[in-house]
């Protein structure tokens, strides 16, 4: 599936997001590119937590950390943790209970872009 074929879910950017509306599709495209090129597996241990297993590479670590930092700046309810150990890299995403639908949308985009659905 190409990135253009993944529809933009309105749940993706809730009213709590301060990123200008015109920039939101660009940010979504950045996430889609990271998901398509780096995500190997997606796990959802609970409603408020998403784990993305990433291809172990310095470029992926840099892109994931920069994107997480910028997203945290406009959507402060997100909590991102990038962990690298023993040749394995993962990105954990957490949200408060009231933003579970946003995490659902993020998971759906990650799985679709990575071809895991």
mmCIF file of N, CA and C in Angstrom:
data_model
loop_
_atom_site.group_PDB
_atom_site.id
_atom_site.type_symbol
_atom_site.label_atom_id
_atom_site.label_comp_id
_atom_site.label_asym_id
_atom_site.label_seq_id
_atom_site.Cartn_x
_atom_site.Cartn_y
_atom_site.Cartn_z
ATOM 1 N N UNK A 1 0.839 -1.171 0.000
ATOM 2 C CA UNK A 1 0.000 0.000 0.000
ATOM 3 C C UNK A 1 0.881 1.228 0.000
ATOM 4 N N UNK A 2 0.577 2.197 -0.847
ATOM 5 C CA UNK A 2 1.349 3.430 -0.873
ATOM 6 C C UNK A 2 0.843 4.376 0.186
ATOM 7 N N UNK A 3 1.678 5.328 0.549
ATOM 8 C CA UNK A 3 1.275 6.299 1.558
ATOM 9 C C UNK A 3 0.041 7.076 1.123
ATOM 10 N N UNK A 4 -0.076 7.394 -0.170
ATOM 11 C CA UNK A 4 -1.218 8.149 -0.659
ATOM 12 C C UNK A 4 -2.521 7.363 -0.492
ATOM 13 N N UNK A 5 -2.438 6.057 -0.420
ATOM 14 C CA UNK A 5 -3.633 5.221 -0.334
ATOM 15 C C UNK A 5 -4.169 5.106 1.090
ATOM 16 N N UNK A 6 -3.438 5.596 2.068
ATOM 17 C CA UNK A 6 -3.890 5.523 3.453
ATOM 18 C C UNK A 6 -4.665 6.798 3.755
ATOM 19 N N UNK A 7 -5.975 6.701 3.961
ATOM 20 C CA UNK A 7 -6.756 7.911 4.211
ATOM 21 C C UNK A 7 -6.373 8.570 5.527
ATOM 22 N N UNK A 8 -6.493 9.887 5.558
ATOM 23 C CA UNK A 8 -6.207 10.640 6.774
ATOM 24 C C UNK A 8 -7.390 10.515 7.715
ATOM 25 N N UNK A 9 -7.170 9.912 8.862
ATOM 26 C CA UNK A 9 -8.202 9.708 9.865
ATOM 27 C C UNK A 9 -8.353 10.975 10.695
ATOM 28 N N UNK A 10 -9.573 11.520 10.807
ATOM 29 C CA UNK A 10 -9.755 12.730 11.602
ATOM 30 C C UNK A 10 -9.402 12.541 13.075
ATOM 31 N N UNK A 11 -9.377 11.299 13.579
ATOM 32 C CA UNK A 11 -8.978 11.044 14.968
ATOM 33 C C UNK A 11 -7.492 11.307 15.187
ATOM 34 N N UNK A 12 -6.746 11.354 14.101
ATOM 35 C CA UNK A 12 -5.293 11.500 14.189
ATOM 36 C C UNK A 12 -4.904 12.793 14.888
ATOM 37 N N UNK A 13 -5.550 13.890 14.561
ATOM 38 C CA UNK A 13 -5.179 15.185 15.126
ATOM 39 C C UNK A 13 -6.343 15.742 15.940
ATOM 40 N N UNK A 14 -6.376 15.461 17.219
ATOM 41 C CA UNK A 14 -7.476 15.956 18.051
ATOM 42 C C UNK A 14 -7.354 17.461 18.277
ATOM 43 N N UNK A 15 -8.376 18.045 18.856
ATOM 44 C CA UNK A 15 -8.375 19.487 19.102
ATOM 45 C C UNK A 15 -7.230 19.909 20.022
ATOM 46 N N UNK A 16 -6.677 18.995 20.801
ATOM 47 C CA UNK A 16 -5.560 19.323 21.693
ATOM 48 C C UNK A 16 -4.259 19.574 20.935
ATOM 49 N N UNK A 17 -4.226 19.210 19.655
ATOM 50 C CA UNK A 17 -3.021 19.395 18.845
ATOM 51 C C UNK A 17 -2.881 20.862 18.462
ATOM 52 N N UNK A 18 -1.686 21.421 18.652
ATOM 53 C CA UNK A 18 -1.438 22.823 18.315
ATOM 54 C C UNK A 18 -0.712 22.995 16.991
ATOM 55 N N UNK A 19 -0.446 21.912 16.282
ATOM 56 C CA UNK A 19 0.190 22.010 14.975
ATOM 57 C C UNK A 19 -0.799 22.667 14.017
ATOM 58 N N UNK A 20 -0.368 23.693 13.264
ATOM 59 C CA UNK A 20 -1.294 24.330 12.331
ATOM 60 C C UNK A 20 -1.912 23.311 11.373
ATOM 61 N N UNK A 21 -3.193 23.485 11.104
ATOM 62 C CA UNK A 21 -3.950 22.544 10.275
ATOM 63 C C UNK A 21 -3.255 22.274 8.946
ATOM 64 N N UNK A 22 -2.696 23.287 8.322
ATOM 65 C CA UNK A 22 -2.037 23.116 7.031
ATOM 66 C C UNK A 22 -0.814 22.210 7.121
ATOM 67 N N UNK A 23 -0.191 22.127 8.296
ATOM 68 C CA UNK A 23 1.005 21.309 8.470
ATOM 69 C C UNK A 23 0.695 19.869 8.880
ATOM 70 N N UNK A 24 -0.528 19.604 9.305
ATOM 71 C CA UNK A 24 -0.874 18.276 9.795
ATOM 72 C C UNK A 24 -0.696 17.177 8.750
ATOM 73 N N UNK A 25 -1.124 17.369 7.485
ATOM 74 C CA UNK A 25 -0.886 16.300 6.495
ATOM 75 C C UNK A 25 0.600 16.026 6.261
ATOM 76 N N UNK A 26 1.431 17.048 6.367
ATOM 77 C CA UNK A 26 2.876 16.855 6.206
ATOM 78 C C UNK A 26 3.443 16.014 7.339
ATOM 79 N N UNK A 27 2.975 16.264 8.558
ATOM 80 C CA UNK A 27 3.439 15.489 9.715
ATOM 81 C C UNK A 27 2.982 14.043 9.577
ATOM 82 N N UNK A 28 1.735 13.842 9.158
ATOM 83 C CA UNK A 28 1.218 12.490 8.965
ATOM 84 C C UNK A 28 2.058 11.766 7.917
ATOM 85 N N UNK A 29 2.427 12.462 6.850
ATOM 86 C CA UNK A 29 3.261 11.852 5.807
ATOM 87 C C UNK A 29 4.629 11.456 6.367
ATOM 88 N N UNK A 30 5.180 12.264 7.271
ATOM 89 C CA UNK A 30 6.454 11.908 7.905
ATOM 90 C C UNK A 30 6.316 10.632 8.728
ATOM 91 N N UNK A 31 5.232 10.530 9.495
ATOM 92 C CA UNK A 31 4.988 9.309 10.262
ATOM 93 C C UNK A 31 4.823 8.115 9.320
ATOM 94 N N UNK A 32 4.045 8.292 8.248
ATOM 95 C CA UNK A 32 3.815 7.199 7.306
ATOM 96 C C UNK A 32 5.128 6.709 6.699
ATOM 97 N N UNK A 33 6.021 7.637 6.377
ATOM 98 C CA UNK A 33 7.318 7.254 5.806
ATOM 99 C C UNK A 33 8.134 6.465 6.825
ATOM 100 N N UNK A 34 8.182 6.952 8.053
ATOM 101 C CA UNK A 34 8.899 6.213 9.100
ATOM 102 C C UNK A 34 8.291 4.837 9.290
ATOM 103 N N UNK A 35 6.976 4.763 9.357
ATOM 104 C CA UNK A 35 6.308 3.477 9.541
ATOM 105 C C UNK A 35 6.618 2.526 8.388
ATOM 106 N N UNK A 36 6.542 3.021 7.160
ATOM 107 C CA UNK A 36 6.745 2.170 5.982
ATOM 108 C C UNK A 36 8.182 1.671 5.885
ATOM 109 N N UNK A 37 9.127 2.502 6.270
ATOM 110 C CA UNK A 37 10.536 2.158 6.095
ATOM 111 C C UNK A 37 11.181 1.501 7.308
ATOM 112 N N UNK A 38 10.593 1.671 8.490
ATOM 113 C CA UNK A 38 11.302 1.219 9.690
ATOM 114 C C UNK A 38 10.530 0.258 10.591
ATOM 115 N N UNK A 39 9.218 0.266 10.548
ATOM 116 C CA UNK A 39 8.451 -0.567 11.491
ATOM 117 C C UNK A 39 8.449 -2.022 11.033
ATOM 118 N N UNK A 40 8.834 -2.899 11.952
ATOM 119 C CA UNK A 40 8.844 -4.345 11.690
ATOM 120 C C UNK A 40 7.694 -5.063 12.382
ATOM 121 N N UNK A 41 7.264 -4.517 13.507
ATOM 122 C CA UNK A 41 6.180 -5.141 14.275
ATOM 123 C C UNK A 41 5.504 -4.075 15.130
ATOM 124 N N UNK A 42 4.240 -4.329 15.422
ATOM 125 C CA UNK A 42 3.448 -3.428 16.252
ATOM 126 C C UNK A 42 2.811 -4.258 17.356
ATOM 127 N N UNK A 43 2.934 -3.777 18.580
ATOM 128 C CA UNK A 43 2.321 -4.458 19.723
ATOM 129 C C UNK A 43 1.516 -3.442 20.522
ATOM 130 N N UNK A 44 0.432 -3.894 21.086
ATOM 131 C CA UNK A 44 -0.415 -3.023 21.908
ATOM 132 C C UNK A 44 -0.621 -3.709 23.256
ATOM 133 N N UNK A 45 0.319 -3.531 24.195
ATOM 134 C CA UNK A 45 0.212 -4.206 25.486
ATOM 135 C C UNK A 45 -0.997 -3.778 26.313
ATOM 136 N N UNK A 46 -1.442 -2.545 26.131
ATOM 137 C CA UNK A 46 -2.669 -2.093 26.777
ATOM 138 C C UNK A 46 -3.232 -0.898 26.018
ATOM 139 N N UNK A 47 -4.380 -0.413 26.444
ATOM 140 C CA UNK A 47 -5.091 0.639 25.699
ATOM 141 C C UNK A 47 -4.279 1.910 25.512
ATOM 142 N N UNK A 48 -3.449 2.245 26.458
ATOM 143 C CA UNK A 48 -2.743 3.524 26.413
ATOM 144 C C UNK A 48 -1.284 3.411 25.974
ATOM 145 N N UNK A 49 -0.873 2.244 25.540
ATOM 146 C CA UNK A 49 0.528 1.986 25.181
ATOM 147 C C UNK A 49 0.626 1.278 23.845
ATOM 148 N N UNK A 50 1.534 1.775 23.001
ATOM 149 C CA UNK A 50 1.813 1.178 21.706
ATOM 150 C C UNK A 50 3.313 0.979 21.598
ATOM 151 N N UNK A 51 3.734 -0.203 21.146
ATOM 152 C CA UNK A 51 5.148 -0.497 20.959
ATOM 153 C C UNK A 51 5.410 -0.749 19.479
ATOM 154 N N UNK A 52 6.374 -0.026 18.934
ATOM 155 C CA UNK A 52 6.765 -0.189 17.542
ATOM 156 C C UNK A 52 8.188 -0.734 17.509
ATOM 157 N N UNK A 53 8.370 -1.910 16.944
ATOM 158 C CA UNK A 53 9.702 -2.468 16.752
ATOM 159 C C UNK A 53 10.244 -1.895 15.456
ATOM 160 N N UNK A 54 11.403 -1.243 15.543
ATOM 161 C CA UNK A 54 11.987 -0.574 14.387
ATOM 162 C C UNK A 54 13.217 -1.309 13.877
ATOM 163 N N UNK A 55 13.457 -1.191 12.586
ATOM 164 C CA UNK A 55 14.685 -1.717 11.993
ATOM 165 C C UNK A 55 15.848 -0.989 12.659
ATOM 166 N N UNK A 56 16.794 -1.763 13.170
ATOM 167 C CA UNK A 56 17.937 -1.205 13.893
ATOM 168 C C UNK A 56 18.878 -0.513 12.912
ATOM 169 N N UNK A 57 18.873 0.813 12.931
ATOM 170 C CA UNK A 57 19.739 1.614 12.059
ATOM 171 C C UNK A 57 19.832 3.023 12.623
ATOM 172 N N UNK A 58 21.012 3.640 12.547
ATOM 173 C CA UNK A 58 21.156 5.006 13.064
ATOM 174 C C UNK A 58 20.182 5.995 12.430
ATOM 175 N N UNK A 59 19.937 5.875 11.121
ATOM 176 C CA UNK A 59 18.992 6.781 10.470
ATOM 177 C C UNK A 59 17.607 6.663 11.072
ATOM 178 N N UNK A 60 17.171 5.450 11.338
ATOM 179 C CA UNK A 60 15.842 5.247 11.913
ATOM 180 C C UNK A 60 15.763 5.810 13.330
ATOM 181 N N UNK A 61 16.817 5.650 14.087
ATOM 182 C CA UNK A 61 16.832 6.209 15.441
ATOM 183 C C UNK A 61 16.743 7.724 15.391
ATOM 184 N N UNK A 62 17.484 8.321 14.489
ATOM 185 C CA UNK A 62 17.458 9.775 14.350
ATOM 186 C C UNK A 62 16.096 10.282 13.904
ATOM 187 N N UNK A 63 15.536 9.647 12.888
ATOM 188 C CA UNK A 63 14.220 10.076 12.398
ATOM 189 C C UNK A 63 13.147 9.898 13.461
ATOM 190 N N UNK A 64 13.161 8.750 14.137
ATOM 191 C CA UNK A 64 12.142 8.488 15.161
ATOM 192 C C UNK A 64 12.244 9.491 16.304
ATOM 193 N N UNK A 65 13.453 9.767 16.758
ATOM 194 C CA UNK A 65 13.607 10.691 17.888
ATOM 195 C C UNK A 65 13.247 12.123 17.500
ATOM 196 N N UNK A 66 13.633 12.555 16.311
ATOM 197 C CA UNK A 66 13.290 13.915 15.869
ATOM 198 C C UNK A 66 11.782 14.073 15.684
ATOM 199 N N UNK A 67 11.158 13.083 15.077
ATOM 200 C CA UNK A 67 9.722 13.130 14.858
ATOM 201 C C UNK A 67 8.970 13.093 16.193
ATOM 202 N N UNK A 68 9.410 12.271 17.105
ATOM 203 C CA UNK A 68 8.782 12.190 18.426
ATOM 204 C C UNK A 68 8.902 13.525 19.168
ATOM 205 N N UNK A 69 10.059 14.152 19.076
ATOM 206 C CA UNK A 69 10.256 15.440 19.758
ATOM 207 C C UNK A 69 9.343 16.510 19.166
ATOM 208 N N UNK A 70 9.249 16.561 17.850
ATOM 209 C CA UNK A 70 8.384 17.559 17.224
ATOM 210 C C UNK A 70 6.916 17.295 17.512
ATOM 211 N N UNK A 71 6.525 16.025 17.535
ATOM 212 C CA UNK A 71 5.127 15.690 17.824
ATOM 213 C C UNK A 71 4.783 16.008 19.275
ATOM 214 N N UNK A 72 5.706 15.770 20.179
ATOM 215 C CA UNK A 72 5.480 16.095 21.590
ATOM 216 C C UNK A 72 5.311 17.595 21.792
ATOM 217 N N UNK A 73 5.939 18.369 20.927
ATOM 218 C CA UNK A 73 5.857 19.824 21.023
ATOM 219 C C UNK A 73 4.446 20.324 20.724
ATOM 220 N N UNK A 74 3.747 19.699 19.778
ATOM 221 C CA UNK A 74 2.402 20.164 19.408
ATOM 222 C C UNK A 74 1.292 19.335 20.050
ATOM 223 N N UNK A 75 1.583 18.124 20.426
ATOM 224 C CA UNK A 75 0.597 17.245 21.076
ATOM 225 C C UNK A 75 1.213 16.751 22.377
ATOM 226 N N UNK A 76 1.157 17.599 23.381
ATOM 227 C CA UNK A 76 1.882 17.325 24.627
ATOM 228 C C UNK A 76 1.347 16.120 25.387
ATOM 229 N N UNK A 77 0.197 15.593 24.982
ATOM 230 C CA UNK A 77 -0.343 14.418 25.666
ATOM 231 C C UNK A 77 0.408 13.148 25.301
ATOM 232 N N UNK A 78 1.172 13.165 24.190
ATOM 233 C CA UNK A 78 1.965 11.997 23.798
ATOM 234 C C UNK A 78 3.196 11.877 24.687
ATOM 235 N N UNK A 79 3.572 10.642 24.988
ATOM 236 C CA UNK A 79 4.839 10.347 25.634
ATOM 237 C C UNK A 79 5.551 9.321 24.754
ATOM 238 N N UNK A 80 6.736 9.664 24.288
ATOM 239 C CA UNK A 80 7.515 8.780 23.422
ATOM 240 C C UNK A 80 8.789 8.363 24.152
ATOM 241 N N UNK A 81 9.141 7.078 24.020
ATOM 242 C CA UNK A 81 10.405 6.583 24.561
ATOM 243 C C UNK A 81 11.060 5.723 23.499
ATOM 244 N N UNK A 82 12.252 6.126 23.077
ATOM 245 C CA UNK A 82 13.035 5.348 22.121
ATOM 246 C C UNK A 82 14.063 4.556 22.910
ATOM 247 N N UNK A 83 14.037 3.235 22.758
ATOM 248 C CA UNK A 83 14.961 2.371 23.489
ATOM 249 C C UNK A 83 15.800 1.567 22.497
ATOM 250 N N UNK A 84 17.101 1.526 22.768
ATOM 251 C CA UNK A 84 18.022 0.770 21.926
ATOM 252 C C UNK A 84 18.884 -0.075 22.847
ATOM 253 N N UNK A 85 18.811 -1.392 22.659
ATOM 254 C CA UNK A 85 19.599 -2.310 23.478
ATOM 255 C C UNK A 85 19.775 -3.630 22.752
ATOM 256 N N UNK A 86 20.963 -4.164 22.814
ATOM 257 C CA UNK A 86 21.261 -5.492 22.257
ATOM 258 C C UNK A 86 20.843 -5.640 20.793
ATOM 259 N N UNK A 87 21.066 -4.591 20.004
ATOM 260 C CA UNK A 87 20.749 -4.657 18.586
ATOM 261 C C UNK A 87 19.269 -4.588 18.262
ATOM 262 N N UNK A 88 18.475 -4.180 19.228
ATOM 263 C CA UNK A 88 17.028 -4.054 19.035
ATOM 264 C C UNK A 88 16.641 -2.607 19.328
ATOM 265 N N UNK A 89 15.728 -2.062 18.504
ATOM 266 C CA UNK A 89 15.290 -0.693 18.704
ATOM 267 C C UNK A 89 13.767 -0.657 18.725
ATOM 268 N N UNK A 90 13.237 0.051 19.701
ATOM 269 C CA UNK A 90 11.796 0.156 19.810
ATOM 270 C C UNK A 90 11.361 1.552 20.199
ATOM 271 N N UNK A 91 10.197 1.922 19.724
ATOM 272 C CA UNK A 91 9.596 3.201 20.079
ATOM 273 C C UNK A 91 8.305 2.903 20.825
ATOM 274 N N UNK A 92 8.249 3.358 22.069
ATOM 275 C CA UNK A 92 7.040 3.214 22.871
ATOM 276 C C UNK A 92 6.290 4.536 22.826
ATOM 277 N N UNK A 93 4.978 4.446 22.592
ATOM 278 C CA UNK A 93 4.123 5.625 22.560
ATOM 279 C C UNK A 93 3.040 5.426 23.610
ATOM 280 N N UNK A 94 2.891 6.423 24.477
ATOM 281 C CA UNK A 94 1.865 6.375 25.523
ATOM 282 C C UNK A 94 0.976 7.611 25.401
ATOM 283 N N UNK A 95 -0.282 7.423 25.762
ATOM 284 C CA UNK A 95 -1.237 8.526 25.816
ATOM 285 C C UNK A 95 -2.096 8.362 27.063
ATOM 286 N N UNK A 96 -2.662 9.458 27.564
ATOM 287 C CA UNK A 96 -3.632 9.324 28.644
ATOM 288 C C UNK A 96 -4.916 8.692 28.117
ATOM 289 N N UNK A 97 -5.703 8.158 29.006
ATOM 290 C CA UNK A 97 -6.929 7.438 28.630
ATOM 291 C C UNK A 97 -7.827 8.246 27.699
ATOM 292 N N UNK A 98 -7.917 9.546 27.891
ATOM 293 C CA UNK A 98 -8.825 10.350 27.070
ATOM 294 C C UNK A 98 -8.348 10.501 25.618
ATOM 295 N N UNK A 99 -7.134 10.058 25.312
ATOM 296 C CA UNK A 99 -6.610 10.145 23.945
ATOM 297 C C UNK A 99 -6.354 8.770 23.320
ATOM 298 N N UNK A 100 -7.011 7.746 23.808
ATOM 299 C CA UNK A 100 -6.848 6.391 23.283
ATOM 300 C C UNK A 100 -7.218 6.321 21.803
ATOM 301 N N UNK A 101 -8.225 7.082 21.368
ATOM 302 C CA UNK A 101 -8.610 7.060 19.957
ATOM 303 C C UNK A 101 -7.493 7.571 19.055
ATOM 304 N N UNK A 102 -6.709 8.505 19.548
ATOM 305 C CA UNK A 102 -5.561 8.989 18.782
ATOM 306 C C UNK A 102 -4.525 7.878 18.656
ATOM 307 N N UNK A 103 -4.302 7.143 19.730
ATOM 308 C CA UNK A 103 -3.368 6.023 19.690
ATOM 309 C C UNK A 103 -3.889 4.920 18.773
ATOM 310 N N UNK A 104 -5.199 4.692 18.776
ATOM 311 C CA UNK A 104 -5.804 3.729 17.847
ATOM 312 C C UNK A 104 -5.498 4.123 16.399
ATOM 313 N N UNK A 105 -5.650 5.407 16.092
ATOM 314 C CA UNK A 105 -5.384 5.895 14.736
ATOM 315 C C UNK A 105 -3.907 5.760 14.385
ATOM 316 N N UNK A 106 -3.033 6.054 15.342
ATOM 317 C CA UNK A 106 -1.595 5.910 15.112
ATOM 318 C C UNK A 106 -1.245 4.454 14.829
ATOM 319 N N UNK A 107 -1.814 3.540 15.602
ATOM 320 C CA UNK A 107 -1.567 2.119 15.386
ATOM 321 C C UNK A 107 -2.061 1.689 14.006
ATOM 322 N N UNK A 108 -3.235 2.118 13.627
ATOM 323 C CA UNK A 108 -3.779 1.750 12.314
ATOM 324 C C UNK A 108 -2.886 2.254 11.194
ATOM 325 N N UNK A 109 -2.394 3.474 11.306
ATOM 326 C CA UNK A 109 -1.509 4.030 10.277
ATOM 327 C C UNK A 109 -0.193 3.251 10.237
ATOM 328 N N UNK A 110 0.366 2.932 11.409
ATOM 329 C CA UNK A 110 1.629 2.191 11.465
ATOM 330 C C UNK A 110 1.480 0.822 10.804
ATOM 331 N N UNK A 111 0.423 0.123 11.130
ATOM 332 C CA UNK A 111 0.212 -1.218 10.569
ATOM 333 C C UNK A 111 -0.029 -1.155 9.065
ATOM 334 N N UNK A 112 -0.811 -0.182 8.617
ATOM 335 C CA UNK A 112 -1.097 -0.058 7.183
ATOM 336 C C UNK A 112 0.157 0.310 6.403
ATOM 337 N N UNK A 113 0.895 1.305 6.886
ATOM 338 C CA UNK A 113 2.089 1.756 6.179
ATOM 339 C C UNK A 113 3.170 0.678 6.154
ATOM 340 N N UNK A 114 3.270 -0.095 7.229
ATOM 341 C CA UNK A 114 4.287 -1.147 7.318
ATOM 342 C C UNK A 114 3.848 -2.430 6.625
ATOM 343 N N UNK A 115 2.600 -2.454 6.149
ATOM 344 C CA UNK A 115 2.090 -3.648 5.475
ATOM 345 C C UNK A 115 1.790 -4.773 6.434
ATOM 346 N N UNK A 116 1.390 -4.445 7.649
ATOM 347 C CA UNK A 116 1.135 -5.459 8.675
ATOM 348 C C UNK A 116 -0.353 -5.779 8.828
ATOM 349 N N UNK A 117 -1.194 -5.199 7.998
ATOM 350 C CA UNK A 117 -2.640 -5.462 8.111
ATOM 351 C C UNK A 117 -3.088 -6.404 7.023
#
